[in-house]
Amino acid sequence: MPESFVAYLRVYEPLSSFEQPLRDELSAALEEGPVDPFEAGRWEQDQWLRSQLAAPPRLLPGETADGEEKRAVGVLALDPEEVPTGPAASVGPGPLVCPLDVRGRAAAALVGFLGDSDVPLRTAALQVPAETAKSRASKVITETADSAVHVLSSTWTVPLPWFVVVDPEERCVFSEPGRRRVCWRVAMADARRRVARAHSVAQQSLGDEGPTKILDETGKWLERFHPHSAVELDYGGLVKLMTESDLDVDTSAEDVHAIVDAMEAGDAEEVGERYEQLRDFWAEFASRERHN
């Protein structure tokens, strides 16, 4: 099965900042071997398929047949030396780890699916009545509400406000035979500073809805983590849709930062030109969702 076309915004916290017993569970997962970052999307997909193919099937990955949690920790790891930092930012100590939080995110996605899908599709996709599925998934969301989810995801495209977090000059393209990865890493202090500034500018220019609301939510999400964490924006499975020429002309991060600067300066023409460029670039990829 092909990898899902999903992009990610992740937080890696110092292992020492986690409380017990999760710290020991994460340490054990690191000893067994962290998830390959090239394969993170496939790992999550595999967890979902295993839950659905179990006998009896599980509603969500990481739980027993009766809905109780059966934690299987997947973790990504990052060395602080791999994270660019500004003058007032620091990261670490290492190792930095990102728990993949599959059960909670799957529950949130299931609630969204139940709200958006038609009855025939829900009936075909679910092993239990829709109301039962919604009740169990909502219970998981409530149980995990006090813990910060370390991964946000977006299908088929990257939410443009996410690019505010990163330094446009720090994009990393990792290539190995048959696979490629595109991402940015940034220190938490730098990420929070950029989001706070962009939110203030957007609020004055656009009001409280749209991109401003996403920036507000992103800023509140970042505040839940250790101040010496790292943040990563990863194109994930979207790179499967991109050619080398697509990556060569991809100036999304530069364009988003230029839009913030132009809004602050009151340059509506620059805002319009940059936004049109972004819309044209990402519309091709987003349109493929409709074709699927």
Coordinates of C-alpha atoms in Angstrom, one line a residue:
M1 CA 0.0 0.0 0.0
P2 CA 1.4 3.4 -0.9
E3 CA 2.3 5.9 1.8
S4 CA -0.3 8.4 2.8
F5 CA 0.2 11.9 1.4
V6 CA 0.5 13.6 4.9
A7 CA 2.7 16.4 6.1
Y8 CA 3.7 16.8 9.8
L9 CA 4.5 19.4 12.4
R10 CA 6.3 17.7 15.2
V11 CA 7.8 18.5 18.6
Y12 CA 10.8 16.7 20.0
E13 CA 11.3 17.2 23.7
P14 CA 14.3 16.3 25.9
L15 CA 13.9 12.7 27.1
S16 CA 14.7 14.0 30.6
S17 CA 11.6 16.2 30.6
F18 CA 9.1 13.3 30.5
E19 CA 7.6 12.0 33.7
Q20 CA 7.5 8.4 34.7
P21 CA 6.4 5.9 33.6
L22 CA 6.5 7.4 30.1
R23 CA 10.1 8.2 30.3
D24 CA 11.1 4.6 30.9
E25 CA 8.8 3.5 28.0
L26 CA 10.4 6.0 25.7
S27 CA 13.9 4.9 26.8
A28 CA 13.0 1.3 26.1
A29 CA 11.7 2.3 22.6
L30 CA 14.9 4.1 21.9
E31 CA 16.9 1.1 22.9
E32 CA 14.8 -1.1 20.6
G33 CA 15.4 1.5 17.9
P34 CA 13.5 4.7 17.0
V35 CA 11.3 4.8 14.0
D36 CA 13.1 5.5 10.8
P37 CA 12.1 9.2 10.0
F38 CA 11.9 8.3 6.3
E39 CA 9.3 5.7 7.2
A40 CA 7.3 7.5 9.9
G41 CA 4.2 7.7 7.8
R42 CA 4.4 4.1 6.8
W43 CA 4.9 3.1 10.5
E44 CA 1.7 4.9 11.5
Q45 CA -0.2 3.4 8.5
D46 CA 1.1 0.0 9.6
Q47 CA -0.2 0.5 13.2
W48 CA -3.7 1.3 11.8
L49 CA -3.8 -1.7 9.5
R50 CA -2.7 -4.0 12.2
S51 CA -5.5 -2.8 14.4
Q52 CA -8.1 -3.4 11.7
L53 CA -6.7 -6.8 10.7
A54 CA -6.6 -8.1 14.3
A55 CA -9.0 -10.7 15.4
P56 CA -11.3 -9.3 16.6
P57 CA -10.6 -5.9 15.0
R58 CA -9.6 -3.0 17.1
L59 CA -11.4 0.4 16.6
L60 CA -8.1 2.3 17.1
P61 CA -4.4 1.4 17.1
G62 CA -2.8 0.9 20.5
E63 CA -5.8 -0.6 22.2
T64 CA -7.4 -3.9 23.1
A65 CA -10.6 -5.3 21.5
D66 CA -12.7 -3.8 24.3
G67 CA -11.2 -0.4 23.9
E68 CA -8.6 -0.4 26.7
E69 CA -5.3 1.2 26.0
K70 CA -2.5 -1.2 25.1
R71 CA 0.4 1.2 24.7
A72 CA 2.9 0.5 22.0
V73 CA 5.3 3.4 22.0
G74 CA 6.7 4.5 18.6
V75 CA 9.3 7.3 18.9
L76 CA 11.3 9.5 16.6
A77 CA 14.7 10.7 17.8
L78 CA 16.8 13.8 17.1
D79 CA 20.2 15.0 18.1
P80 CA 20.2 18.7 19.4
E81 CA 23.2 19.3 17.0
E82 CA 20.8 18.8 14.1
V83 CA 18.7 21.8 15.1
P84 CA 19.6 25.3 14.1
T85 CA 19.2 27.8 16.9
G86 CA 19.0 31.6 17.0
P87 CA 21.1 33.7 19.4
A88 CA 18.5 33.5 22.3
A89 CA 17.5 29.9 21.8
S90 CA 18.9 26.6 23.1
V91 CA 17.9 23.0 22.5
G92 CA 18.5 19.9 24.7
P93 CA 19.9 18.1 26.5
G94 CA 19.6 15.1 24.1
P95 CA 18.3 12.8 23.1
L96 CA 15.3 14.7 21.8
V97 CA 12.3 12.4 21.3
C98 CA 8.9 12.7 19.6
P99 CA 6.3 10.2 20.8
L100 CA 4.1 9.4 17.8
D101 CA 0.8 9.5 19.8
V102 CA -1.0 7.3 17.3
R103 CA -4.0 6.3 19.4
G104 CA -5.1 9.8 20.3
R105 CA -4.6 11.2 16.9
A106 CA -6.5 8.3 15.3
A107 CA -9.3 9.0 17.7
A108 CA -9.5 12.6 16.7
A109 CA -9.3 11.6 13.0
L110 CA -12.1 9.1 13.5
V111 CA -14.4 11.7 15.1
G112 CA -13.7 14.0 12.1
F113 CA -14.5 11.2 9.7
L114 CA -17.8 10.4 11.4
G115 CA -18.8 14.0 11.2
D116 CA -17.9 14.5 7.5
S117 CA -18.7 11.2 5.8
D118 CA -21.9 9.9 4.4
V119 CA -23.8 7.0 6.0
P120 CA -23.0 4.4 3.4
L121 CA -19.2 5.1 3.7
R122 CA -19.4 5.0 7.5
T123 CA -21.3 1.7 7.4
A124 CA -18.7 0.2 5.0
A125 CA -15.7 1.4 7.0
L126 CA -16.7 0.6 10.6
Q127 CA -16.8 -2.7 12.4
V128 CA -19.1 -1.2 15.1
P129 CA -22.2 1.1 15.0
A130 CA -21.2 4.8 14.3
E131 CA -22.5 6.0 17.6
T132 CA -20.4 3.4 19.4
A133 CA -17.3 4.4 17.4
K134 CA -17.9 8.1 18.2
S135 CA -18.4 7.4 21.9
R136 CA -15.3 5.3 22.2
A137 CA -13.2 7.8 20.2
S138 CA -14.5 10.8 22.1
K139 CA -13.6 9.0 25.4
V140 CA -10.0 8.6 24.2
I141 CA -9.8 12.2 23.2
T142 CA -11.1 13.2 26.7
E143 CA -8.6 10.9 28.4
T144 CA -5.6 12.4 26.5
A145 CA -6.8 16.0 26.7
D146 CA -4.3 16.9 29.5
S147 CA -1.3 15.5 27.6
A148 CA 0.2 17.4 24.7
V149 CA 0.0 15.6 21.4
H150 CA 3.5 15.8 19.8
V151 CA 2.4 15.6 16.2
L152 CA 0.0 17.6 14.0
S153 CA -0.7 16.3 10.5
S154 CA -2.3 17.6 7.3
T155 CA -3.3 15.6 4.3
W156 CA -2.5 16.6 0.7
T157 CA -1.1 20.0 1.5
V158 CA 0.8 22.0 4.2
P159 CA -1.2 24.6 6.1
L160 CA 0.5 27.9 5.1
P161 CA 0.7 29.3 8.7
W162 CA 3.0 26.3 9.6
F163 CA 5.7 27.9 7.4
V164 CA 5.9 30.8 9.9
V165 CA 7.6 28.5 12.4
V166 CA 10.7 27.8 10.3
D167 CA 13.7 29.7 8.9
P168 CA 13.3 29.6 5.1
E169 CA 17.0 29.2 4.7
E170 CA 17.2 26.1 6.8
R171 CA 15.4 23.6 4.6
C172 CA 16.9 20.1 4.6
V173 CA 16.6 17.7 1.7
F174 CA 17.7 14.1 2.6
S175 CA 18.0 11.6 -0.2
E176 CA 18.7 7.9 -0.1
P177 CA 18.3 5.4 -2.9
G178 CA 14.6 5.2 -3.7
R179 CA 13.5 7.7 -1.0
R180 CA 13.6 11.4 -0.1
R181 CA 12.7 13.6 2.8
V182 CA 12.2 17.4 3.0
C183 CA 12.0 19.1 6.4
W184 CA 12.9 22.1 8.5
R185 CA 14.1 22.0 12.2
V186 CA 13.9 24.9 14.6
A187 CA 14.5 25.6 18.3
M188 CA 11.3 26.0 20.3
A189 CA 12.1 29.5 21.4
D190 CA 12.6 30.6 17.8
A191 CA 9.4 28.9 16.8
R192 CA 7.3 30.6 19.5
R193 CA 8.8 34.0 18.7
R194 CA 8.0 33.7 15.0
V195 CA 4.5 32.5 15.6
A196 CA 3.8 35.2 18.2
R197 CA 4.9 38.0 15.8
A198 CA 3.0 36.5 12.8
H199 CA -0.2 36.2 15.0
S200 CA 0.0 39.8 16.1
V201 CA 0.5 41.0 12.5
A202 CA -2.3 38.8 11.1
Q203 CA -4.7 39.8 13.8
Q204 CA -4.2 43.5 12.9
S205 CA -4.5 42.8 9.2
L206 CA -7.0 40.0 8.9
G207 CA -9.0 39.8 12.2
D208 CA -9.3 36.7 14.4
E209 CA -10.4 34.1 11.8
G210 CA -8.6 32.1 9.1
P211 CA -4.8 32.1 9.3
T212 CA -4.9 34.2 12.5
K213 CA -6.9 31.4 14.2
I214 CA -4.5 28.7 13.0
L215 CA -1.5 30.8 14.3
D216 CA -3.2 31.3 17.6
E217 CA -3.9 27.5 18.0
T218 CA -0.3 26.7 16.9
G219 CA 1.1 29.1 19.4
K220 CA -0.9 27.7 22.3
W221 CA 0.1 24.2 21.2
L222 CA 3.8 25.1 21.2
E223 CA 3.5 26.5 24.7
R224 CA 2.6 23.1 26.1
F225 CA 6.1 21.7 25.6
H226 CA 9.5 22.0 27.2
P227 CA 11.1 25.4 26.3
H228 CA 14.3 23.6 25.0
S229 CA 12.5 21.4 22.6
A230 CA 12.8 21.3 18.8
V231 CA 10.1 21.7 16.2
E232 CA 10.1 20.0 12.8
L233 CA 8.1 20.7 9.7
D234 CA 8.2 17.6 7.5
Y235 CA 6.7 17.2 4.1
G236 CA 6.3 13.5 4.9
G237 CA 4.5 11.6 2.1
L238 CA 3.8 14.7 0.1
V239 CA 7.3 14.4 -1.4
K240 CA 6.0 11.4 -3.3
L241 CA 3.9 13.9 -5.3
M242 CA 6.8 16.3 -6.0
T243 CA 9.4 16.2 -8.7
E244 CA 12.9 17.6 -8.5
S245 CA 11.7 20.7 -10.4
D246 CA 8.8 21.1 -7.9
L247 CA 11.3 21.3 -5.1
D248 CA 13.5 23.6 -7.0
V249 CA 10.7 26.2 -7.4
D250 CA 9.2 25.7 -4.0
T251 CA 9.6 29.0 -2.1
S252 CA 6.7 28.4 0.3
A253 CA 8.6 29.3 3.4
E254 CA 10.1 32.4 1.8
D255 CA 6.7 33.5 0.5
V256 CA 4.9 33.1 3.8
H257 CA 7.6 35.1 5.7
A258 CA 7.4 37.8 3.0
I259 CA 3.6 38.0 3.4
V260 CA 4.0 38.6 7.1
D261 CA 6.6 41.3 6.4
A262 CA 4.3 42.9 3.7
M263 CA 1.3 42.8 6.0
E264 CA 3.2 44.6 8.7
A265 CA 4.4 47.2 6.2
G266 CA 0.9 47.6 4.7
D267 CA 2.1 46.4 1.2
A268 CA -1.1 44.8 -0.1
E269 CA 0.4 44.3 -3.6
E270 CA 3.2 42.2 -2.3
V271 CA 0.8 40.2 -0.1
G272 CA -1.4 39.5 -3.2
E273 CA 1.5 38.5 -5.4
R274 CA 3.0 36.2 -2.8
Y275 CA -0.3 34.6 -2.0
E276 CA -1.1 34.0 -5.6
Q277 CA 2.3 32.2 -6.0
L278 CA 1.6 30.0 -3.0
R279 CA -1.9 29.2 -4.2
D280 CA -0.7 28.2 -7.7
F281 CA 2.0 26.0 -6.3
W282 CA -0.1 24.1 -3.7
A283 CA -3.4 23.9 -5.7
E284 CA -2.0 21.2 -8.0
F285 CA -1.3 18.9 -5.0
A286 CA -4.5 19.7 -3.2
S287 CA -6.5 19.0 -6.3
R288 CA -5.4 15.4 -6.3
E289 CA -7.5 14.8 -3.1
R290 CA -10.6 15.4 -5.2
H291 CA -9.3 13.0 -7.9
N292 CA -8.9 10.3 -5.2

